[in-house]
mmCIF file with all atom_site columns, C-alpha atoms in Angstrom:
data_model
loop_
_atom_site.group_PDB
_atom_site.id
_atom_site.type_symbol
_atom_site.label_atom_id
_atom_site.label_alt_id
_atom_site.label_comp_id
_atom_site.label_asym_id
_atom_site.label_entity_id
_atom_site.label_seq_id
_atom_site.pdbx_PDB_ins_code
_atom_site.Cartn_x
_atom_site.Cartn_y
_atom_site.Cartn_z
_atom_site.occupancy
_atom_site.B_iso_or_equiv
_atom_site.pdbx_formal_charge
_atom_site.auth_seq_id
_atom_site.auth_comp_id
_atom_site.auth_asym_id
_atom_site.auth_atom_id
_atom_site.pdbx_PDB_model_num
ATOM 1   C CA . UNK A 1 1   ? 89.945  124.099 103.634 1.00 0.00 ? 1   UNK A CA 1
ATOM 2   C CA . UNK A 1 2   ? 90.288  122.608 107.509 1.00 0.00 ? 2   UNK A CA 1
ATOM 3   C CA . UNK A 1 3   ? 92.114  119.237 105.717 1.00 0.00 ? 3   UNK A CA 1
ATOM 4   C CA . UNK A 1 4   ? 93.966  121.836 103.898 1.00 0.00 ? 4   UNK A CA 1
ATOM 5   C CA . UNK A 1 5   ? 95.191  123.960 106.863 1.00 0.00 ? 5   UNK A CA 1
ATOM 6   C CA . UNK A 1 6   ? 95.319  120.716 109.467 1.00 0.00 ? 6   UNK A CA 1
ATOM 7   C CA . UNK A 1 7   ? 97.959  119.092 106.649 1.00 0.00 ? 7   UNK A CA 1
ATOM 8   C CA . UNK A 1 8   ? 100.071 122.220 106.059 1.00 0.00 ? 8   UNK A CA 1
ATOM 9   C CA . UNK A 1 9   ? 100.571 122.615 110.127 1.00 0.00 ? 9   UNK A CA 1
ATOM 10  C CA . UNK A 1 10  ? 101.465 119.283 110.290 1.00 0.00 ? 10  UNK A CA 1
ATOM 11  C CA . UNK A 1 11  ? 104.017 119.622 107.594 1.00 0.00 ? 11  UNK A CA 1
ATOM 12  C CA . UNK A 1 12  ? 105.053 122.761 109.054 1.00 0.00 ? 12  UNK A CA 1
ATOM 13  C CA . UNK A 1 13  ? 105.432 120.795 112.716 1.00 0.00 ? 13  UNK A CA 1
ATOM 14  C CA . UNK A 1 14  ? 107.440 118.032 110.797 1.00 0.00 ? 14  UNK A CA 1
ATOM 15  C CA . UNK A 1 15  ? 109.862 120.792 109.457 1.00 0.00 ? 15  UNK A CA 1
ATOM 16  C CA . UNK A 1 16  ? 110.728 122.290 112.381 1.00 0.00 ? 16  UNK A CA 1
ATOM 17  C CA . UNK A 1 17  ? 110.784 118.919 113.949 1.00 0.00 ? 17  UNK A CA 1
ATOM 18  C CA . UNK A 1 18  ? 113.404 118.378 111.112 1.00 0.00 ? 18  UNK A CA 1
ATOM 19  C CA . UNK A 1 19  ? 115.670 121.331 112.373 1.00 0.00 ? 19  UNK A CA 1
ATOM 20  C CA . UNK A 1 20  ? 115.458 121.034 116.145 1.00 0.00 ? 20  UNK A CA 1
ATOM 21  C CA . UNK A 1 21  ? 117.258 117.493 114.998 1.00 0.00 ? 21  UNK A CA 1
ATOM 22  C CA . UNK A 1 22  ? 119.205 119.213 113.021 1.00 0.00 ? 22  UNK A CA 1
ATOM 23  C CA . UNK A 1 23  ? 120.343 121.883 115.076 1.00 0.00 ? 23  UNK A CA 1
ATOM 24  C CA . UNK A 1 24  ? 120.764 119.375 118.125 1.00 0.00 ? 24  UNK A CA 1
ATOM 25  C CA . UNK A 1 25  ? 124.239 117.267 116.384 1.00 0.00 ? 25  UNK A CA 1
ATOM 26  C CA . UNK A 1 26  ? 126.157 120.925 116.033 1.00 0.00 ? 26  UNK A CA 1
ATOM 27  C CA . UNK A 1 27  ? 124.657 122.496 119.248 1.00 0.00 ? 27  UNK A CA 1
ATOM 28  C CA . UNK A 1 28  ? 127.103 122.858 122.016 1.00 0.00 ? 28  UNK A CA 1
ATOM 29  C CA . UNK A 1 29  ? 126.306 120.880 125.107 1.00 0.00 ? 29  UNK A CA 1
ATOM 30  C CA . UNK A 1 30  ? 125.284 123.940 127.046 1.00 0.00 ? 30  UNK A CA 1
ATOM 31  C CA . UNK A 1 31  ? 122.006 124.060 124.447 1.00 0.00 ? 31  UNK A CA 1
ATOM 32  C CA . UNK A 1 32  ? 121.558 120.855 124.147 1.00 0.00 ? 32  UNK A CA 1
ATOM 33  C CA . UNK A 1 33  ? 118.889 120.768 127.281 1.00 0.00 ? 33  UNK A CA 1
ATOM 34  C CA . UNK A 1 34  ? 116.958 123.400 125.694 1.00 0.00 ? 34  UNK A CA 1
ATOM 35  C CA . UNK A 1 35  ? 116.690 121.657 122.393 1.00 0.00 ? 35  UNK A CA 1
ATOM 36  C CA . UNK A 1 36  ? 115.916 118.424 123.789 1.00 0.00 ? 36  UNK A CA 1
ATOM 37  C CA . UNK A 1 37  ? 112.963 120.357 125.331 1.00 0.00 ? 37  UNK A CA 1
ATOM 38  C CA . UNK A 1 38  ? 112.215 121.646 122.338 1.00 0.00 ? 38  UNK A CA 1
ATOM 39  C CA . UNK A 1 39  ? 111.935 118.310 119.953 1.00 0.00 ? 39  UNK A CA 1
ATOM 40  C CA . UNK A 1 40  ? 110.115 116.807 122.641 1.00 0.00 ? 40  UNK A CA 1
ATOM 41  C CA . UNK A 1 41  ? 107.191 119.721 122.670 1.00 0.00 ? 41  UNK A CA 1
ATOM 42  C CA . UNK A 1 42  ? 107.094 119.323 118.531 1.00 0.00 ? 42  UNK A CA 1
ATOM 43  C CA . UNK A 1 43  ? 106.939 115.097 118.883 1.00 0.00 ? 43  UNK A CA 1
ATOM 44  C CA . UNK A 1 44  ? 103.609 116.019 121.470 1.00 0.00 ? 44  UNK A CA 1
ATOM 45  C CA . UNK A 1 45  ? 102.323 118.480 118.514 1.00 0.00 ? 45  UNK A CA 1
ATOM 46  C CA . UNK A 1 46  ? 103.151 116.064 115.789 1.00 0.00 ? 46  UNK A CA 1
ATOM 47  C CA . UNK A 1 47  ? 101.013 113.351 117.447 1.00 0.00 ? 47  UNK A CA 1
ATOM 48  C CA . UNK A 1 48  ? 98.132  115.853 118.574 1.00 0.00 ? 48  UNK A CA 1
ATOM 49  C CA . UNK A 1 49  ? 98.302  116.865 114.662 1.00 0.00 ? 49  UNK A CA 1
ATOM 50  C CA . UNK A 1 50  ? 97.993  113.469 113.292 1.00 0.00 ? 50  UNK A CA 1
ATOM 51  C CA . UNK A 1 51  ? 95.387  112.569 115.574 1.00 0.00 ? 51  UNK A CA 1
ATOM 52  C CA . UNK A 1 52  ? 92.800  115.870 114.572 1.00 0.00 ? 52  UNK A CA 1
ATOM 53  C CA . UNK A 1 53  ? 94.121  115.234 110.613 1.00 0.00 ? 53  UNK A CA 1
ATOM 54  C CA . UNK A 1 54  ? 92.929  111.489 111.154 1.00 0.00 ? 54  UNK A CA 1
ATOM 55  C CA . UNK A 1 55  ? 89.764  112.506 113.377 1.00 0.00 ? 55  UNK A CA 1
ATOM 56  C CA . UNK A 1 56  ? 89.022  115.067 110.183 1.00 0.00 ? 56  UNK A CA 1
ATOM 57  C CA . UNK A 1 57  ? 89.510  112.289 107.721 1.00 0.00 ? 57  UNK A CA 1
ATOM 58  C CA . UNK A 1 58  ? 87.457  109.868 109.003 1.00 0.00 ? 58  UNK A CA 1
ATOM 59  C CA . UNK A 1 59  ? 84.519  112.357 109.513 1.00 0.00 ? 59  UNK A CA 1
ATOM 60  C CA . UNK A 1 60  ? 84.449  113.455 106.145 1.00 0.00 ? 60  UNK A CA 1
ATOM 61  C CA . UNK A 1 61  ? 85.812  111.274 103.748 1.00 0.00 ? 61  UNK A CA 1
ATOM 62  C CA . UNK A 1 62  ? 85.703  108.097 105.541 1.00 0.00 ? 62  UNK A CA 1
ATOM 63  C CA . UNK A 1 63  ? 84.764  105.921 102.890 1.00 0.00 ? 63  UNK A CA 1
ATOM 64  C CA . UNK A 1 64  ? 87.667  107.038 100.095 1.00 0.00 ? 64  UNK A CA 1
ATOM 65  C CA . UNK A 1 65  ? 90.253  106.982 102.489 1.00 0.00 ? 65  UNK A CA 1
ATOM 66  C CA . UNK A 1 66  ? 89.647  103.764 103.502 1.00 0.00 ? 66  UNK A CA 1
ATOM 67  C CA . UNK A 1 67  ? 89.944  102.699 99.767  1.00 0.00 ? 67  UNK A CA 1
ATOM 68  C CA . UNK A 1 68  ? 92.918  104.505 99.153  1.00 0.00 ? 68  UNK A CA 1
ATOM 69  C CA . UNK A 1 69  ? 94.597  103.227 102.541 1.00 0.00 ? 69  UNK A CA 1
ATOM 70  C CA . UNK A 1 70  ? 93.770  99.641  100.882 1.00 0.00 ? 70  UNK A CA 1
ATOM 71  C CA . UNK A 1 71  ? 96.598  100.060 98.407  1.00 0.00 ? 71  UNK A CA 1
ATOM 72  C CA . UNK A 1 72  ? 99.963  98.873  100.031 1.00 0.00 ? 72  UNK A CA 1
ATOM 73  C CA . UNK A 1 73  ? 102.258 101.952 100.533 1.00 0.00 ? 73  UNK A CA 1
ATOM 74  C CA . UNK A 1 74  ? 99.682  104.589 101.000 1.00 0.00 ? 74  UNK A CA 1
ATOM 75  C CA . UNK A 1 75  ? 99.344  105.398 105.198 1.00 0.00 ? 75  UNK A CA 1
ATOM 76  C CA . UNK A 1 76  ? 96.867  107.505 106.805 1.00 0.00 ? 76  UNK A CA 1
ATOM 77  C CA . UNK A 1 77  ? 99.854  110.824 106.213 1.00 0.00 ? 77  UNK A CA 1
ATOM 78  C CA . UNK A 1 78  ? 99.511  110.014 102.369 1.00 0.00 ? 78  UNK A CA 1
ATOM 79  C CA . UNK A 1 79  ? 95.565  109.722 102.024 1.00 0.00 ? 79  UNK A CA 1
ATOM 80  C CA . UNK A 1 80  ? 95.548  112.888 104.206 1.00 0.00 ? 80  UNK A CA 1
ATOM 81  C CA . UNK A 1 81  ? 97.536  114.895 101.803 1.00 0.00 ? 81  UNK A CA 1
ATOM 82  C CA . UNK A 1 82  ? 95.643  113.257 98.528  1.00 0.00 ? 82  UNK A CA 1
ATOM 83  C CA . UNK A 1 83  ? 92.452  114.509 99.803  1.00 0.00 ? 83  UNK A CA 1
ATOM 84  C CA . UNK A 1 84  ? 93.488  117.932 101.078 1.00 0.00 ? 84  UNK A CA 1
ATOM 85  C CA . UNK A 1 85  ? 95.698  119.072 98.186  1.00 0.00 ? 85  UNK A CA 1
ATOM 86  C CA . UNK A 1 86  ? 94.322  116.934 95.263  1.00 0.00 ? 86  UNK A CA 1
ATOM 87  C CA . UNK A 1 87  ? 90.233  117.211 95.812  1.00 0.00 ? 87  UNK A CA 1
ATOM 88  C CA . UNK A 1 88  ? 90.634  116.132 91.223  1.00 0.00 ? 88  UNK A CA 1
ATOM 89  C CA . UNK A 1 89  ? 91.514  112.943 92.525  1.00 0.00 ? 89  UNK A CA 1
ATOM 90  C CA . UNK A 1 90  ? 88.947  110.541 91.115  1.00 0.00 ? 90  UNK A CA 1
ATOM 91  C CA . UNK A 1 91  ? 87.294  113.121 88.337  1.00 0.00 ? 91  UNK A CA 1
ATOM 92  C CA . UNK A 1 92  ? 90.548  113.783 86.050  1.00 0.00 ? 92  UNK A CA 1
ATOM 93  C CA . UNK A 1 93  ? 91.489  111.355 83.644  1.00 0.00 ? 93  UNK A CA 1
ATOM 94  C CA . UNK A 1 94  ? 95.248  109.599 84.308  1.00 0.00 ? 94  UNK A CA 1
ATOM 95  C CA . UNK A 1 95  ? 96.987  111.983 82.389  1.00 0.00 ? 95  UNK A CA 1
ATOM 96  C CA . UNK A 1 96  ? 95.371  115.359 83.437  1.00 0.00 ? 96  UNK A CA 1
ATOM 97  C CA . UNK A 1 97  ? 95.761  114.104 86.786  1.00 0.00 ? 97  UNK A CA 1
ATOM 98  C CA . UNK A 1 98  ? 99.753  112.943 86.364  1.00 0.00 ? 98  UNK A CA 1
ATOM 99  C CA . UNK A 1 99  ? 100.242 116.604 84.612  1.00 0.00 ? 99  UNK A CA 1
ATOM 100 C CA . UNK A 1 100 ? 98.236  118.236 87.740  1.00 0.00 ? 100 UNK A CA 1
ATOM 101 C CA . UNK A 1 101 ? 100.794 116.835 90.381  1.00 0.00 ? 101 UNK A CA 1
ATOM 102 C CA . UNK A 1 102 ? 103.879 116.815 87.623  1.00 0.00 ? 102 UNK A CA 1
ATOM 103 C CA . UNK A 1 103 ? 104.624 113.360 87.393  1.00 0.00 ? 103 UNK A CA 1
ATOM 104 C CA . UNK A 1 104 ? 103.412 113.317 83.636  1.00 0.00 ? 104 UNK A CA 1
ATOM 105 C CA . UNK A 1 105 ? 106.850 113.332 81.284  1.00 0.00 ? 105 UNK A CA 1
ATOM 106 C CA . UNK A 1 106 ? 106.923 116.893 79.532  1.00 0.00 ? 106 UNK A CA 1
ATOM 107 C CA . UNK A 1 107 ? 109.484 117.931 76.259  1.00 0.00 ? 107 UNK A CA 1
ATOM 108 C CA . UNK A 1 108 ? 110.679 121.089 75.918  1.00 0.00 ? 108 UNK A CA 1
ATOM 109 C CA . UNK A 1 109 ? 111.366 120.715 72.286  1.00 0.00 ? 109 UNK A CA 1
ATOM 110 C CA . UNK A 1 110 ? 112.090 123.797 70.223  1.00 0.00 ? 110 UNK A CA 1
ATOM 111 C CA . UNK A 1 111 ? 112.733 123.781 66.001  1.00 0.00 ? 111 UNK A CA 1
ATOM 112 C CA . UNK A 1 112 ? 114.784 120.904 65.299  1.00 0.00 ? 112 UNK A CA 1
ATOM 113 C CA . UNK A 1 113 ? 116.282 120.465 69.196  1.00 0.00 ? 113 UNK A CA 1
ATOM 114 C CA . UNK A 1 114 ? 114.947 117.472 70.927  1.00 0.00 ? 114 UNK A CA 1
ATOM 115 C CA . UNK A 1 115 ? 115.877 116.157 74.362  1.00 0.00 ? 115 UNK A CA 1
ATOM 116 C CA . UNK A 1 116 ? 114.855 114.109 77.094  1.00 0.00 ? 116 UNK A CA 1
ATOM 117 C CA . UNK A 1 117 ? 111.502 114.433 78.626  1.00 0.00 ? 117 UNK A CA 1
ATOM 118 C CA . UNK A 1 118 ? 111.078 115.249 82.186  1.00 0.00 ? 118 UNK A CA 1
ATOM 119 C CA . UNK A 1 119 ? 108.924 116.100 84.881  1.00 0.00 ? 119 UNK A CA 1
ATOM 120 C CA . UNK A 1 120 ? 108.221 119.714 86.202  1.00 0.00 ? 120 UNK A CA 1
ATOM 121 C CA . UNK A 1 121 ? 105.588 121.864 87.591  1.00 0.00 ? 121 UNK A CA 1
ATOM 122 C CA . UNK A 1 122 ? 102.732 120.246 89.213  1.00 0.00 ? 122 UNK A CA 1
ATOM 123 C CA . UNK A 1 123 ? 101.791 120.368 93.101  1.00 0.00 ? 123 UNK A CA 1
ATOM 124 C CA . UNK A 1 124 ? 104.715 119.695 95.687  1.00 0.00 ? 124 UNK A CA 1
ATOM 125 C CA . UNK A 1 125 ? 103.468 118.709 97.774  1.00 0.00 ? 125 UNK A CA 1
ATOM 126 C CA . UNK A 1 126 ? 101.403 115.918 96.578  1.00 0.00 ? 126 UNK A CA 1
ATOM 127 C CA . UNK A 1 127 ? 104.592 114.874 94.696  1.00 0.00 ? 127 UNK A CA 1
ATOM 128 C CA . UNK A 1 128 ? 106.874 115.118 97.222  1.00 0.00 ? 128 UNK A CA 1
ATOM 129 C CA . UNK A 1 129 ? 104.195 112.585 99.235  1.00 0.00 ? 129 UNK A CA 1
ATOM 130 C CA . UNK A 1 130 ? 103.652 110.245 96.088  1.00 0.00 ? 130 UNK A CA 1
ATOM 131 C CA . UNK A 1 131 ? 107.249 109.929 95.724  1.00 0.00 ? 131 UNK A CA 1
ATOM 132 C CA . UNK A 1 132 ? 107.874 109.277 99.687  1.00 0.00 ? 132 UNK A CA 1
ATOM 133 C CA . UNK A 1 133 ? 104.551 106.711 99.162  1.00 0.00 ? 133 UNK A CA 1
ATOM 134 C CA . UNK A 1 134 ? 106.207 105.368 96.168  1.00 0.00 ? 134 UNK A CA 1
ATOM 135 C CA . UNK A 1 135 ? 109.584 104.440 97.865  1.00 0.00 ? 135 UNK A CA 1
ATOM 136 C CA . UNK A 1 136 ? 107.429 102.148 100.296 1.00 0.00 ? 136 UNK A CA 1
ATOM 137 C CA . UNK A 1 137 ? 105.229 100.752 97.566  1.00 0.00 ? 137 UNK A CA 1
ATOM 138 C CA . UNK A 1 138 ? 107.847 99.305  95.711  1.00 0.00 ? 138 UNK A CA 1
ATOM 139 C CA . UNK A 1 139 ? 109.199 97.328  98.076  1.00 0.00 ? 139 UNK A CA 1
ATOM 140 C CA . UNK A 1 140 ? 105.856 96.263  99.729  1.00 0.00 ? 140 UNK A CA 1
ATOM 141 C CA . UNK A 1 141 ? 103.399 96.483  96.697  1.00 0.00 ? 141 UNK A CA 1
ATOM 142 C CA . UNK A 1 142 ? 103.821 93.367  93.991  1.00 0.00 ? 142 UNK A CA 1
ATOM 143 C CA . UNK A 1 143 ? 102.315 94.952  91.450  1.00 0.00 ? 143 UNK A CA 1
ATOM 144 C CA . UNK A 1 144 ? 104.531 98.081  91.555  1.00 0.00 ? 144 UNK A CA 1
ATOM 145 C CA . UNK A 1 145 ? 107.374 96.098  92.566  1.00 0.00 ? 145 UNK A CA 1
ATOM 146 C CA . UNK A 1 146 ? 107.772 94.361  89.582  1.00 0.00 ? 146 UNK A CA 1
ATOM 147 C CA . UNK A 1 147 ? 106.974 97.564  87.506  1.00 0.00 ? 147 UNK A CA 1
ATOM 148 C CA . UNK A 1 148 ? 110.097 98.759  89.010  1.00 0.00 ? 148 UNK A CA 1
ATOM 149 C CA . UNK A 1 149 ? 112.368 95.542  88.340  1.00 0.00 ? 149 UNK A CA 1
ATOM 150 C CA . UNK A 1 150 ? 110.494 95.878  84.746  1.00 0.00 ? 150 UNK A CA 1
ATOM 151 C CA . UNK A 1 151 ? 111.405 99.049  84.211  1.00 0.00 ? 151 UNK A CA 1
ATOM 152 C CA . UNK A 1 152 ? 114.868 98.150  85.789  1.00 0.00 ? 152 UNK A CA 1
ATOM 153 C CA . UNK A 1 153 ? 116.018 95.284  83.605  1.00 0.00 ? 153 UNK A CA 1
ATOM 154 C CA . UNK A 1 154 ? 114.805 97.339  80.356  1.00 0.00 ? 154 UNK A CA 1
ATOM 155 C CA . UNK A 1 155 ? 117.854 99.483  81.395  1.00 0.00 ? 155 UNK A CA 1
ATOM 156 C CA . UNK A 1 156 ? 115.869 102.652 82.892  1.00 0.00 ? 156 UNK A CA 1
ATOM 157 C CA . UNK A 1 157 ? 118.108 105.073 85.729  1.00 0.00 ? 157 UNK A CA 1
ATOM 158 C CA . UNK A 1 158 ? 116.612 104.104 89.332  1.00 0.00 ? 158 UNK A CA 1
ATOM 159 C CA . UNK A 1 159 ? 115.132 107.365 89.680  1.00 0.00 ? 159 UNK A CA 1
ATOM 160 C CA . UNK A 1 160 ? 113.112 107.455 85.773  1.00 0.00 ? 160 UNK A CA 1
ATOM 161 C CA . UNK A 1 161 ? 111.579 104.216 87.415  1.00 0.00 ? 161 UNK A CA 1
ATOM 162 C CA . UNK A 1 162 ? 111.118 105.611 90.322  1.00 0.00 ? 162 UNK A CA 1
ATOM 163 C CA . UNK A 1 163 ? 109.219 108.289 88.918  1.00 0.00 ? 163 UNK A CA 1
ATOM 164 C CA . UNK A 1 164 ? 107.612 105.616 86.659  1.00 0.00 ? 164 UNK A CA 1
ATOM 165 C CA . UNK A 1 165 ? 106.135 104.336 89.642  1.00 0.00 ? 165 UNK A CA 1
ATOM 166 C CA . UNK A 1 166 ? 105.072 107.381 90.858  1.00 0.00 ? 166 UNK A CA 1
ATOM 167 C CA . UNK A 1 167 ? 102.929 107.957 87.878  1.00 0.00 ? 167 UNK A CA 1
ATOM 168 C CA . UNK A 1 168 ? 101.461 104.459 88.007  1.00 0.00 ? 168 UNK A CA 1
ATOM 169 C CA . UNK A 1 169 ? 100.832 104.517 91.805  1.00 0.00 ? 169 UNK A CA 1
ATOM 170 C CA . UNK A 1 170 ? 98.802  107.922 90.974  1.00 0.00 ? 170 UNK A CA 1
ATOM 171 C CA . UNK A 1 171 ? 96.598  105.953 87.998  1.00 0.00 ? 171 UNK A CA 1
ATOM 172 C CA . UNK A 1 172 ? 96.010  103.724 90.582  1.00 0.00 ? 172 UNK A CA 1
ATOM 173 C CA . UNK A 1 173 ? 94.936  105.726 92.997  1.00 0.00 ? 173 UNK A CA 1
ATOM 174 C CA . UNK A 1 174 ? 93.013  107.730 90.655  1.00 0.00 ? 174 UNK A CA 1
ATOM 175 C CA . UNK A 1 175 ? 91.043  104.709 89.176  1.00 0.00 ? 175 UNK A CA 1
ATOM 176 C CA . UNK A 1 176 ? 90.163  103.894 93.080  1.00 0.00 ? 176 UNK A CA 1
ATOM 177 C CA . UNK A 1 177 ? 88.836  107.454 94.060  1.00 0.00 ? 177 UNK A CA 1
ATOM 178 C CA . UNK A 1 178 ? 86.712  107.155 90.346  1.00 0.00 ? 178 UNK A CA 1
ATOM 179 C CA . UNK A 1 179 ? 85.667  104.120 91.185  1.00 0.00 ? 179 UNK A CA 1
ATOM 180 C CA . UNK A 1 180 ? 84.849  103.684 94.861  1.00 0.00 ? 180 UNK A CA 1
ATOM 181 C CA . UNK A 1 181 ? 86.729  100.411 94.742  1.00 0.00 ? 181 UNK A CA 1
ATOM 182 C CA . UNK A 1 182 ? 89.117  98.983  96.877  1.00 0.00 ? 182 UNK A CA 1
ATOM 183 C CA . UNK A 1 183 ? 93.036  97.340  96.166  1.00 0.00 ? 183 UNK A CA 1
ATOM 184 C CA . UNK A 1 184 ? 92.870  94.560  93.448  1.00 0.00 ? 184 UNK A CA 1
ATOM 185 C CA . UNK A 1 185 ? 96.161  93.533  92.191  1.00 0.00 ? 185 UNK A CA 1
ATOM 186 C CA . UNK A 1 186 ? 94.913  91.421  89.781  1.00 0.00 ? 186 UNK A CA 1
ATOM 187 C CA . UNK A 1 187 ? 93.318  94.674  87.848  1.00 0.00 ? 187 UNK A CA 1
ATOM 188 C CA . UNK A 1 188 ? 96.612  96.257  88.154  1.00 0.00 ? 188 UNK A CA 1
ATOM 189 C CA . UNK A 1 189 ? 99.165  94.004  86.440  1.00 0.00 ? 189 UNK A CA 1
ATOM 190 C CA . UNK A 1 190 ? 102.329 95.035  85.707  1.00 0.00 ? 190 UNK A CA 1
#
């Protein structure tokens, strides 16, 4: 429950964070001062927040977040969220735990209509920081990166293998938090 509320003020910091920036290009210049003030106060928080997040992780769950931080794309932000808002990690199998954070392809299929599966439902949050952990992974992980050029060349929309990648970065991290193993590309071929 402390990872829990630790990740949700940081998130909450990194929102507001969001719209002092925001507010700061259409501010007149009289406010701009103020602001300034402002986003530098929330940049202080955000690294105070980080810092009791990562003191909390490495007390507690030292020796899983070091295996998930082994997989290339997943940062210290990432593991954070994994462990506070997916403690199923590691004792779901790959498909309860895709359906859990709604990255598992769903129908909504009625009589004789049929349509094109999609995502939906799920947790948010851990979505929201799969998919952010997914856009680095492709580009820095091998093994996902040539899921995605797979899934690319078959003549699949950027963001179906986007969300492709999503689902196999979660199986992936799953089979590491089950296992107590570290990053092995070789056991995670394409």
């Amino acid at each position: 429950q402390r990872l829990q509320a630790l990740v949700l003020r940081r998130r909450q910091i990194v929102q507001m964070l969001t719209a002092e920036r925001q507010r700061m290009r259409i501010s007149h210049a009289a406010a701009r001062p103020s602001i300034e003030r402002v986003i530098e106060f929330l940049k202080a928080e955000l690294g105070d927040s980080d810092a009791e997040v990562a003191d909390h992780v490495q007390r507690h769950h030292a020796e899983l977040a070091a295996a998930l931080s082994s997989v290339p794309g997943i940062g210290a932000a990432s593991v954070a969220v994994l462990l506070a808002q997916l403690p199923e990690l590691g004792k779901l199998d790959r498909r309860r735990v895709a359906a859990l954070v709604g990255v598992a392809p769903l129908n909504r299929d009625s009589g004789q209509m049929r349509g094109q599966r999609s995502i939906w439902g799920g947790r948010a949050d851990v979505r929201r920081t799969l998919y952010m952990a997914t856009l680095t992974a492709v580009r820095h992980n091998p093994v996902l990166a040539a899921h995605y050029e797979h899934l690319l060349a078959a003549g699949k929309r950027k963001k179906v293998a986007l969300v492709a990648c999503m689902r196999k970065l979660l199986t992936i991290l799953n089979a590491i938090a089950k296992h107590g193993s570290t990053w092995n590309p070789s056991l995670h071929h394409a």
